Amino acid sequence: KELQSRLSEDSGGAMSKEAFRQAVNNTLERRLFYIPSFKIYRGVAGLYDYGPPGCAVKANVIAFWRQHYVLEENMLEVDCPCVTPEVVLKASGHVDKFTDLMVKDEKTGMCYRADHLLKDYCKDKLEKDLLLSPEKVNELKQVLAVLDELSAEALGAKIKEYGITAPDTKNPLSDPYPFNLMFATSIGPSGLSPGYLRPETAQGIFVNFKDLYYYNGNKLPFAAAQIGQAFRNEISPRQGLLRVREFTLAEIEHFVNPDDKSHPKFKNVADLEFFLYSREEQMALKSPIKIRLGEAVAKGTINNETLGYFIGRTYLFLTALGIHKERLRFRQHLQNEMAHYAADCWDAEIECSYGWVECVGLADRSAYDLKAHTEKSAVPLVAHETYPEPREVEKLVITPAKRELGLAFKKNQKMIVEALEAMSEAEAMELKAHLESEGKAPFQVCTLGQTVTLTKDMVSISKEIKKEHQRVFTPSVIEPSFGVGRIIYCLYEHCFYTRPSKAGDEQYNVFSFPPLLAPIKCTVFPLVQNEKYEVTAQLISKSLTGAGISHKIDITGTSIGKRYARTDELGVPFAITVDSETSVTIRERDSKEQIRVSVEEVASVVKEVTEGQSTWGDVLWRYPTHTTNTADD
Amino acid sequence: KELQSRLSEDSGGAMSKEAFRQAVNNTLERRLFYIPSFKIYRGVAGLYDYGPPGCAVKANVIAFWRQHYVLEENMLEVDCPCVTPEVVLKASGHVDKFTDLMVKDEKTGMCYRADHLLKDYCKDKLEKDLLLSPEKVNELKQVLAVLDELSAEALGAKIKEYGITAPDTKNPLSDPYPFNLMFATSIGPSGLSPGYLRPETAQGIFVNFKDLYYYNGNKLPFAAAQIGQAFRNEISPRQGLLRVREFTLAEIEHFVNPDDKSHPKFKNVADLEFFLYSREEQMALKSPIKIRLGEAVAKGTINNETLGYFIGRTYLFLTALGIHKERLRFRQHLQNEMAHYAADCWDAEIECSYGWVECVGLADRSAYDLKAHTEKSAVPLVAHETYPEPREVEKLVITPAKRELGLAFKKNQKMIVEALEAMSEAEAMELKAHLESEGKAPFQVCTLGQTVTLTKDMVSISKEIKKEHQRVFTPSVIEPSFGVGRIIYCLYEHCFYTRPSKAGDEQYNVFSFPPLLAPIKCTVFPLVQNEKYEVTAQLISKSLTGAGISHKIDITGTSIGKRYARTDELGVPFAITVDSETSVTIRERDSKEQIRVSVEEVASVVKEVTEGQSTWGDVLWRYPTHTTNTADD
């Protein structure tokens, strides 16, 4: 009921979305789910604190993530520092490429994201300029569509063409230039060791691949995981809690044999059905379609079983926390969105008042990261596969005749020997053919900068059959990466609704958090201020502590209706009201239904419904319902 | 038995301590409890990763801390960013005072901590120079004793006097100068907003005091807590895992009425008895004494009940994790060690191979922090106390006679009125006396830069009795601050021992972690490689997962003794060996005793002993013991 009114409000116009967002954020900030960081000093854009209930929600999300992924899949969890030396992020490509294009107000030096200014200009024009020609409308829409892919030059040209100026001063703007989004620092006192705050946790796992592979008994596949802070020095953070400068990531790197990306547990998720938005549908301007995961993998829409398995597990993870199935989709990256080395990428996108928001990235990054660190560190980050039976492999054998080469080329002999040994198979076979047909052949020696003439007796080239017992290869990595704060913000929006007070004069806010997510599982209220009831409330509190249920007692004299409203706003799923010394009522937040349970049983009943052994529907049958006459409720 | 051999080894000479440390650290690094960060790039001094078992140990310590403090005491947990703007750390004093004295090699620019060089020189001299005069010996010892308090000038003078040069090059050294230990960075793209990585988590709580106080219903006392990363850019990190550049802190700020630092739950810890090392005993060069906590507070050795309560709770916390009671003491800060504003400070110190290490600081910081931020931010961080009955308070009333002042001083009237109203009580009473005795009096008006003469009719000064309903004050803060990594390192040392293999040819390493701390609670081994046993092992694994017990299956064909040794080295407290399809054995790590339990019961027995409902001693009576003939064990 309330759900539907909320959804219809959501899908309404831009204004109602903003009003909804305002209502959610007012509640969140008033109840300290979050606090703008360093607020008494007027804050810092893009930095937020989690206040007490937000902190509990975050701890619940992280604990469930650890349970759902790390423990369930026996992943190797690591915990690496945020401070990272430059060499690591040079190898990963972040020092050179982790940039946004920026323009400066030429007079004040104020900085803006170039694409934001262009986007705002186009949107504004499209919304407000009623005299635009159809061609102009098309042009502006086209600019918006390709915004993410414009080069610095193209962006600069558009800004000039449209005459865009600094929004705050109307001053002219500089040309766009790349600004690196990593927070820079210096490690140690010398000032000679540049470092950065990590922009992601993944690199800490990649550089440890060798040790982790050994720890896993030198066996593939295995996954490592890390939960921790990451940092992006955004040029001008917008979109409140969605685009921040410091955030918590939970990342998995699943290392797998590139020739075998099957997954033994894929069958457990193959029958899940949810929205996929494949590259094909996007290109055809179609909508996402609901499809069986098994079918999407079988058809090749999703590249492989392991990637498919993680997509399925992520669907289960997000919906268990309270994300609505209908407002969740997995969108495949378009070819030009994807890094050149990636085999396939999907984003879990969640719809909220800001639109569809990327909350989880699931990418098959092939062997890129391990190869990059192997090259830069000279430590081979590779896996070994021992064949059950030795395999016969054709091998190229190049044997330069050093004596003949020495006689012919004197001091250049060494360079020529090295060049011969460095030939690719194709080059060698071509040289061999040439020598055999002509008796001699030209041979280019790069290191000498000249081409020499070789004769048949100077090198022997052949292919031999050799027995191999193992092969060495760089594993592929499949990376599910979770933006914890973004998921939490979307959960807030999906769980929020309002309902009128009984008198109809007020709107009450409710967060319909599932017990798993709720910051506090239960409150205990003595119905009236009265010593006997308070003693009973304390008794119940002790048994709840014993059962490991987080809860709060509220002994203020406020009306029971007000107290319910207060806990509904924190998303507390159950409220125990003490109205006698022998039995009490338990009220469920969303239905407002109440049951009567004995004081002895109450903790175990609450435990059952918060830990998921039973649903509220189950216990509703077992205990007498209680109807209240309180006007407030 | 083993415990004693370990302790006696520990208390032996410096060499045996180092050998012990080496053995612990070899095991820790080999089993990936920790990994030097960015190892494939030759690492960065003072940065370490937690590998899989270390990460699990850390998660256990943090979960227990949250249970023991946050949930038990209903604390308000918050989670603030690491990146902090300069203004916050300017107010807290860190920008100006969070420094170490550094010297530079004048030729190479290499940096050293000045006190380290002087310390090394003195120690080395005392150890190796056998010809030192008794006077010289005394002098060097005296220098070591006051090392922490030497000014830059005094340190520089000593370095010159002793002719200390750069250890690596023997080049001359610069004069000592302060180096700020915070990692500096810049927030946003302009380069105009300096920031730092927080050196502690506490400031994030202080700046939120106003909101948290409101959240707590405007009531004192209450505590806020935060767990998170903190950073110190050490000049030259030494002491391995103890002095690092990035670490996890768990901090509590308990806000309390400065006039009432009693604690309702103090009685729960008053009977604990453990080692206190008071200021008095330290000054008298005596040893720490074992004393009842209640007595220490009653005698005033510990300043107040709330500080005493946290000391007691911290004793319980550390010993529950596995810190040895006899190697734990609470040492009071000496007067000159303590910040001038602090009322009392105690460090929980744990003995390990590096000596006594400060792992928890417990300080009554009075109102310092809240006052500092109130002043800098101009936001009053104060509490209100409403009196049960209004109180009569004597109040100074100054009433300037504006008409008379206007007639006499014209346009200067306003300044004089303001100056009169701004007088302190002492100034006002002096002026009143002067006016009454002489009829007129000189009055200095700073804002005018002159002294005017006032007559009796120009101002009335009196004291009146007023009724006050509340008072406004700055709360005191009691701060327990936990270095999570240091506690974990000391736990590793306290839990480590070696024992010979049965054959006597090898030493096996064991971590005697209590189940609460152990990274994995239990392993499951099929006795021999055999499909039936493996199926049973998988069945047991499922029931362990159901019971929420973290565990590992080891189906390698390695001998059972080797497999036990492998899990002992990870500190796994219980091993289940599958030697039939109906019943299995459970082995306890330290006693190596085994009991035989049915397959159906095994998970619930392991749950009992790992979650603390029963001890191993309890279950040993209930089940038949099992004796093994395996040569390995």
Tab-separated table of N, CA, C and O in Angstrom, chain A residues 31-32 35 37-41 44 49-53 55 58 77-83 85 87 91 102 111 179 183-186 188-189 197 207-208 211 215 233 235 245-246 373 376-377, chain B residues 31-32 35 37-41 44 49-50 52-53 55 58 77-83 85 87 91 102 111 179 183-186 188-189 197 207-208 211 215 233 235 245-246 373 376-377:
chain	number	residue	atom	x	y	z
A	31	ARG	N	18.161	12.250	12.149
A	31	ARG	CA	18.367	11.106	13.042
A	31	ARG	C	19.809	10.637	13.035
A	31	ARG	O	20.127	9.533	13.481
A	32	LEU	N	20.700	11.423	12.492
A	32	LEU	CA	22.161	11.157	12.482
A	32	LEU	C	22.553	9.857	11.785
A	32	LEU	O	23.532	9.222	12.163
A	35	ILE	N	26.187	12.622	8.938
A	35	ILE	CA	26.459	13.995	9.365
A	35	ILE	C	27.489	14.557	8.387
A	35	ILE	O	28.477	13.872	8.112
A	37	SER	N	30.720	15.897	7.413
A	37	SER	CA	31.936	15.874	8.247
A	37	SER	C	32.400	17.278	8.581
A	37	SER	O	32.323	18.181	7.747
A	38	PHE	N	32.907	17.442	9.802
A	38	PHE	CA	33.514	18.702	10.246
A	38	PHE	C	32.519	19.864	10.088
A	38	PHE	O	32.867	20.967	9.702
A	39	LYS	N	31.264	19.539	10.386
A	39	LYS	CA	30.142	20.457	10.224
A	39	LYS	C	30.363	21.772	10.974
A	39	LYS	O	30.026	22.844	10.454
A	40	ILE	N	30.919	21.710	12.202
A	40	ILE	CA	31.081	22.956	12.964
A	40	ILE	C	32.104	23.879	12.303
A	40	ILE	O	32.189	25.050	12.641
A	41	TYR	N	32.909	23.340	11.387
A	41	TYR	CA	33.837	24.180	10.615
A	41	TYR	C	33.298	24.390	9.198
A	41	TYR	O	34.048	24.553	8.245
A	44	VAL	N	33.344	19.913	4.640
A	44	VAL	CA	34.187	19.779	3.448
A	44	VAL	C	33.336	19.033	2.423
A	44	VAL	O	32.787	17.972	2.742
A	49	ASP	N	30.233	11.821	7.703
A	49	ASP	CA	30.378	10.858	8.796
A	49	ASP	C	29.154	9.955	8.829
A	49	ASP	O	28.055	10.403	8.487
A	50	TYR	N	29.333	8.739	9.267
A	50	TYR	CA	28.207	7.917	9.649
A	50	TYR	C	27.949	8.171	11.134
A	50	TYR	O	28.840	7.947	11.948
A	51	GLY	N	26.743	8.662	11.468
A	51	GLY	CA	26.378	8.790	12.869
A	51	GLY	C	25.942	7.432	13.415
A	51	GLY	O	26.006	6.432	12.700
A	52	PRO	N	25.497	7.382	14.690
A	52	PRO	CA	25.246	6.067	15.315
A	52	PRO	C	24.372	5.097	14.506
A	52	PRO	O	24.817	3.978	14.250
A	53	PRO	N	23.165	5.477	14.050
A	53	PRO	CA	22.405	4.445	13.332
A	53	PRO	C	23.023	4.108	11.973
A	53	PRO	O	22.989	2.953	11.545
A	55	CYS	N	26.174	4.091	11.277
A	55	CYS	CA	27.333	3.252	11.578
A	55	CYS	C	26.899	1.800	11.803
A	55	CYS	O	27.546	0.867	11.328
A	58	LYS	N	25.935	0.322	8.444
A	58	LYS	CA	27.148	-0.003	7.696
A	58	LYS	C	27.785	-1.284	8.239
A	58	LYS	O	28.178	-2.161	7.462
A	77	GLU	N	40.853	-13.220	2.944
A	77	GLU	CA	40.677	-11.793	3.188
A	77	GLU	C	42.007	-11.169	3.594
A	77	GLU	O	42.773	-11.740	4.366
A	78	VAL	N	42.296	-10.005	3.046
A	78	VAL	CA	43.506	-9.261	3.424
A	78	VAL	C	43.117	-7.835	3.786
A	78	VAL	O	41.998	-7.398	3.530
A	79	ASP	N	44.064	-7.135	4.392
A	79	ASP	CA	43.812	-5.785	4.885
A	79	ASP	C	45.104	-5.003	4.674
A	79	ASP	O	46.088	-5.215	5.376
A	80	CYS	N	45.119	-4.151	3.662
A	80	CYS	CA	46.334	-3.439	3.253
A	80	CYS	C	46.200	-1.956	3.557
A	80	CYS	O	45.093	-1.456	3.724
A	81	PRO	N	47.326	-1.235	3.625
A	81	PRO	CA	47.249	0.185	3.969
A	81	PRO	C	46.595	1.038	2.879
A	81	PRO	O	46.559	0.652	1.712
A	82	CYS	N	46.101	2.199	3.285
A	82	CYS	CA	45.567	3.188	2.350
A	82	CYS	C	46.713	3.927	1.662
A	82	CYS	O	46.635	4.251	0.478
A	83	VAL	N	47.769	4.224	2.439
A	83	VAL	CA	48.924	4.940	1.884
A	83	VAL	C	49.671	3.986	0.956
A	83	VAL	O	50.039	2.886	1.367
A	85	PRO	N	52.717	3.585	-2.197
A	85	PRO	CA	53.808	4.270	-2.899
A	85	PRO	C	53.498	4.424	-4.390
A	85	PRO	O	52.753	3.628	-4.958
A	87	VAL	N	55.072	3.821	-7.120
A	87	VAL	CA	55.452	2.778	-8.078
A	87	VAL	C	54.289	1.809	-8.331
A	87	VAL	O	54.064	1.358	-9.460
A	91	ALA	N	52.336	1.355	-11.954
A	91	ALA	CA	52.157	0.072	-12.643
A	91	ALA	C	50.694	-0.163	-12.981
A	91	ALA	O	50.357	-0.642	-14.067
A	102	MET	N	39.324	19.061	-16.332
A	102	MET	CA	38.970	20.195	-15.491
A	102	MET	C	39.171	21.484	-16.262
A	102	MET	O	40.031	21.581	-17.126
A	111	CYS	N	37.796	25.884	-9.834
A	111	CYS	CA	37.877	24.715	-10.723
A	111	CYS	C	36.511	24.066	-10.949
A	111	CYS	O	35.705	23.981	-10.035
A	179	PHE	N	43.054	16.382	-14.529
A	179	PHE	CA	43.405	16.524	-13.124
A	179	PHE	C	43.383	15.132	-12.514
A	179	PHE	O	42.381	14.421	-12.600
A	183	PHE	N	44.480	11.551	-4.079
A	183	PHE	CA	45.065	12.412	-3.061
A	183	PHE	C	46.552	12.094	-2.989
A	183	PHE	O	46.941	10.947	-2.760
A	184	ALA	N	47.394	13.113	-3.182
A	184	ALA	CA	48.840	12.897	-3.158
A	184	ALA	C	49.372	13.161	-1.765
A	184	ALA	O	48.864	14.010	-1.036
A	185	THR	N	50.406	12.432	-1.388
A	185	THR	CA	51.108	12.706	-0.133
A	185	THR	C	52.563	12.301	-0.309
A	185	THR	O	52.998	11.971	-1.419
A	186	SER	N	53.305	12.347	0.779
A	186	SER	CA	54.720	12.042	0.720
A	186	SER	C	55.019	11.099	1.872
A	186	SER	O	54.572	11.337	2.987
A	188	GLY	N	57.417	9.330	4.528
A	188	GLY	CA	58.697	9.552	5.192
A	188	GLY	C	59.069	11.019	5.162
A	188	GLY	O	58.373	11.838	4.545
A	189	PRO	N	60.162	11.376	5.836
A	189	PRO	CA	60.474	12.788	6.035
A	189	PRO	C	61.261	13.427	4.898
A	189	PRO	O	61.379	14.643	4.844
A	197	LEU	N	46.843	8.164	-1.627
A	197	LEU	CA	45.820	7.370	-0.952
A	197	LEU	C	45.193	6.489	-2.014
A	197	LEU	O	44.815	6.978	-3.088
A	207	VAL	N	49.277	-7.174	-5.743
A	207	VAL	CA	50.711	-7.242	-5.417
A	207	VAL	C	51.011	-8.407	-4.479
A	207	VAL	O	52.155	-8.835	-4.368
A	208	ASN	N	49.986	-8.935	-3.792
A	208	ASN	CA	50.179	-10.098	-2.916
A	208	ASN	C	49.845	-11.416	-3.594
A	208	ASN	O	49.802	-12.450	-2.926
A	211	ASP	N	52.079	-14.624	-2.765
A	211	ASP	CA	51.929	-15.185	-1.425
A	211	ASP	C	50.566	-15.857	-1.242
A	211	ASP	O	50.453	-16.901	-0.608
A	215	TYR	N	49.659	-19.588	-0.318
A	215	TYR	CA	48.826	-19.864	0.858
A	215	TYR	C	47.677	-20.798	0.497
A	215	TYR	O	47.240	-21.608	1.291
A	233	ASN	N	39.828	12.318	-5.040
A	233	ASN	CA	39.805	13.754	-4.813
A	233	ASN	C	38.962	14.429	-5.888
A	233	ASN	O	39.485	15.119	-6.759
A	235	ILE	N	36.790	16.694	-8.267
A	235	ILE	CA	36.954	18.117	-8.582
A	235	ILE	C	35.845	18.932	-7.926
A	235	ILE	O	36.103	19.931	-7.260
A	245	ARG	N	34.410	11.843	-1.455
A	245	ARG	CA	35.861	11.818	-1.628
A	245	ARG	C	36.544	10.694	-0.859
A	245	ARG	O	37.701	10.396	-1.095
A	246	GLU	N	35.826	10.122	0.095
A	246	GLU	CA	36.362	8.968	0.825
A	246	GLU	C	35.213	8.006	1.031
A	246	GLU	O	34.124	8.421	1.412
A	373	HIS	N	51.814	-5.711	-13.017
A	373	HIS	CA	52.705	-5.727	-11.850
A	373	HIS	C	53.902	-6.657	-12.066
A	373	HIS	O	54.973	-6.418	-11.520
A	376	LYS	N	56.373	-4.479	-14.056
A	376	LYS	CA	56.979	-3.366	-13.321
A	376	LYS	C	57.863	-3.855	-12.163
A	376	LYS	O	58.877	-3.238	-11.856
A	377	SER	N	57.458	-4.954	-11.508
A	377	SER	CA	58.197	-5.396	-10.311
A	377	SER	C	59.240	-6.446	-10.650
A	377	SER	O	60.106	-6.740	-9.838
B	31	ARG	N	53.215	-17.868	7.661
B	31	ARG	CA	51.812	-18.249	7.604
B	31	ARG	C	50.898	-17.070	7.217
B	31	ARG	O	49.690	-17.123	7.393
B	32	LEU	N	51.502	-15.981	6.758
B	32	LEU	CA	50.770	-14.802	6.259
B	32	LEU	C	49.850	-14.143	7.298
B	32	LEU	O	48.816	-13.585	6.943
B	35	ILE	N	52.147	-9.424	6.125
B	35	ILE	CA	52.994	-9.382	4.922
B	35	ILE	C	53.534	-7.958	4.839
B	35	ILE	O	52.769	-7.009	4.992
B	37	SER	N	53.981	-4.673	3.343
B	37	SER	CA	53.168	-4.140	2.248
B	37	SER	C	54.016	-3.891	0.998
B	37	SER	O	55.153	-3.451	1.100
B	38	PHE	N	53.430	-4.131	-0.170
B	38	PHE	CA	54.066	-3.835	-1.456
B	38	PHE	C	55.439	-4.515	-1.552
B	38	PHE	O	56.396	-3.969	-2.089
B	39	LYS	N	55.477	-5.735	-1.025
B	39	LYS	CA	56.701	-6.525	-0.930
B	39	LYS	C	57.370	-6.699	-2.286
B	39	LYS	O	58.596	-6.635	-2.371
B	40	ILE	N	56.584	-6.922	-3.354
B	40	ILE	CA	57.217	-7.170	-4.655
B	40	ILE	C	57.914	-5.911	-5.165
B	40	ILE	O	58.720	-5.993	-6.085
B	41	TYR	N	57.615	-4.771	-4.560
B	41	TYR	CA	58.332	-3.538	-4.913
B	41	TYR	C	59.328	-3.166	-3.807
B	41	TYR	O	59.618	-2.007	-3.600
B	44	VAL	N	57.626	-0.772	1.874
B	44	VAL	CA	57.754	0.582	2.401
B	44	VAL	C	57.885	0.417	3.909
B	44	VAL	O	57.055	-0.256	4.527
B	49	ASP	N	50.637	-5.429	5.650
B	49	ASP	CA	49.310	-5.962	5.362
B	49	ASP	C	48.972	-7.039	6.397
B	49	ASP	O	49.866	-7.728	6.874
B	50	TYR	N	47.698	-7.189	6.671
B	50	TYR	CA	47.239	-8.375	7.372
B	50	TYR	C	46.892	-9.404	6.303
B	50	TYR	O	46.036	-9.147	5.458
B	52	PRO	N	45.519	-13.477	5.354
B	52	PRO	CA	44.244	-14.079	5.764
B	52	PRO	C	44.104	-14.399	7.264
B	52	PRO	O	43.128	-13.955	7.870
B	53	PRO	N	45.049	-15.128	7.900
B	53	PRO	CA	44.767	-15.399	9.322
B	53	PRO	C	44.875	-14.137	10.181
B	53	PRO	O	44.116	-13.974	11.135
B	55	CYS	N	44.078	-11.138	9.270
B	55	CYS	CA	42.858	-10.391	9.021
B	55	CYS	C	41.713	-10.951	9.868
B	55	CYS	O	40.921	-10.191	10.436
B	58	LYS	N	42.304	-9.924	13.480
B	58	LYS	CA	41.937	-8.513	13.653
B	58	LYS	C	40.412	-8.349	13.702
B	58	LYS	O	39.890	-7.621	14.563
B	77	GLU	N	28.372	4.881	18.288
B	77	GLU	CA	29.511	4.673	17.391
B	77	GLU	C	29.384	5.583	16.176
B	77	GLU	O	28.290	5.748	15.626
B	78	VAL	N	30.473	6.178	15.777
B	78	VAL	CA	30.506	7.001	14.571
B	78	VAL	C	31.652	6.539	13.672
B	78	VAL	O	32.517	5.767	14.093
B	79	ASP	N	31.653	7.029	12.446
B	79	ASP	CA	32.633	6.594	11.460
B	79	ASP	C	32.934	7.824	10.589
B	79	ASP	O	32.104	8.226	9.786
B	80	CYS	N	34.074	8.444	10.812
B	80	CYS	CA	34.420	9.708	10.164
B	80	CYS	C	35.562	9.483	9.174
B	80	CYS	O	36.275	8.503	9.265
B	81	PRO	N	35.737	10.416	8.235
B	81	PRO	CA	36.792	10.214	7.231
B	81	PRO	C	38.210	10.324	7.798
B	81	PRO	O	38.418	10.925	8.853
B	82	CYS	N	39.152	9.743	7.080
B	82	CYS	CA	40.573	9.879	7.424
B	82	CYS	C	41.085	11.242	6.979
B	82	CYS	O	41.905	11.856	7.659
B	83	VAL	N	40.633	11.690	5.812
B	83	VAL	CA	41.067	12.982	5.290
B	83	VAL	C	40.420	14.078	6.126
B	83	VAL	O	39.202	14.090	6.295
B	85	PRO	N	40.451	18.362	7.215
B	85	PRO	CA	40.943	19.692	6.825
B	85	PRO	C	41.837	20.280	7.925
B	85	PRO	O	41.680	19.953	9.101
B	87	VAL	N	42.006	23.075	9.479
B	87	VAL	CA	41.442	23.863	10.578
B	87	VAL	C	41.149	23.006	11.807
B	87	VAL	O	41.370	23.426	12.940
B	91	ALA	N	43.072	23.408	15.455
B	91	ALA	CA	42.374	23.587	16.741
B	91	ALA	C	42.839	22.556	17.765
B	91	ALA	O	43.045	22.874	18.934
B	102	MET	N	64.124	15.894	14.349
B	102	MET	CA	64.805	15.181	13.282
B	102	MET	C	66.161	15.832	13.007
B	102	MET	O	66.319	17.045	13.174
B	111	CYS	N	67.435	11.300	6.677
B	111	CYS	CA	66.835	11.820	7.912
B	111	CYS	C	66.864	10.788	9.038
B	111	CYS	O	66.665	9.595	8.801
B	179	PHE	N	59.816	17.861	12.947
B	179	PHE	CA	59.190	17.359	11.724
B	179	PHE	C	57.773	16.933	12.082
B	179	PHE	O	57.574	16.118	12.984
B	183	PHE	N	50.707	12.951	7.710
B	183	PHE	CA	50.772	12.903	6.252
B	183	PHE	C	49.968	14.080	5.720
B	183	PHE	O	48.781	14.209	6.035
B	184	ALA	N	50.600	14.923	4.926
B	184	ALA	CA	49.908	16.095	4.393
B	184	ALA	C	49.327	15.766	3.027
B	184	ALA	O	49.887	14.971	2.276
B	185	THR	N	48.204	16.386	2.709
B	185	THR	CA	47.636	16.265	1.376
B	185	THR	C	46.872	17.542	1.059
B	185	THR	O	46.955	18.518	1.827
B	186	SER	N	46.171	17.556	-0.028
B	186	SER	CA	45.466	18.739	-0.453
B	186	SER	C	44.070	18.287	-0.857
B	186	SER	O	43.927	17.302	-1.572
B	188	GLY	N	40.606	18.710	-2.797
B	188	GLY	CA	40.046	19.402	-3.959
B	188	GLY	C	41.144	19.796	-4.920
B	188	GLY	O	42.333	19.606	-4.642
B	189	PRO	N	40.746	20.339	-6.062
B	189	PRO	CA	41.709	20.554	-7.142
B	189	PRO	C	42.486	21.872	-7.049
B	189	PRO	O	43.469	22.050	-7.749
B	197	LEU	N	46.010	13.376	6.845
B	197	LEU	CA	45.403	12.118	7.267
B	197	LEU	C	45.355	12.153	8.785
B	197	LEU	O	46.368	12.451	9.428
B	207	VAL	N	34.314	17.006	17.251
B	207	VAL	CA	33.616	18.003	16.426
B	207	VAL	C	32.131	17.667	16.275
B	207	VAL	O	31.342	18.528	15.932
B	208	ASN	N	31.747	16.411	16.558
B	208	ASN	CA	30.333	16.029	16.503
B	208	ASN	C	29.648	16.078	17.855
B	208	ASN	O	28.504	15.604	17.990
B	211	ASP	N	25.855	17.327	18.109
B	211	ASP	CA	24.848	16.418	17.556
B	211	ASP	C	24.694	15.154	18.403
B	211	ASP	O	23.583	14.655	18.586
B	215	TYR	N	21.488	13.723	20.236
B	215	TYR	CA	21.035	12.358	19.941
B	215	TYR	C	20.818	11.577	21.231
B	215	TYR	O	19.946	10.722	21.323
B	233	ASN	N	53.375	9.696	9.999
B	233	ASN	CA	54.471	9.605	9.039
B	233	ASN	C	55.802	9.535	9.789
B	233	ASN	O	56.589	10.479	9.770
B	235	ILE	N	59.496	9.175	11.158
B	235	ILE	CA	60.748	9.550	10.513
B	235	ILE	C	61.527	8.307	10.096
B	235	ILE	O	61.979	8.196	8.956
B	245	ARG	N	53.280	3.162	10.206
B	245	ARG	CA	52.837	4.455	9.686
B	245	ARG	C	51.325	4.530	9.478
B	245	ARG	O	50.791	5.597	9.281
B	246	GLU	N	50.670	3.384	9.459
B	246	GLU	CA	49.214	3.368	9.343
B	246	GLU	C	48.704	2.259	10.239
B	246	GLU	O	49.251	1.158	10.224
B	373	HIS	N	37.876	23.241	20.378
B	373	HIS	CA	37.037	23.327	19.180
B	373	HIS	C	35.943	24.389	19.318
B	373	HIS	O	35.525	24.971	18.324
B	376	LYS	N	37.772	27.647	18.386
B	376	LYS	CA	38.141	27.791	16.981
B	376	LYS	C	36.930	27.852	16.055
B	376	LYS	O	36.948	28.549	15.045
B	377	SER	N	35.877	27.100	16.385
B	377	SER	CA	34.719	27.029	15.477
B	377	SER	C	33.639	28.031	15.840
B	377	SER	O	32.739	28.276	15.045
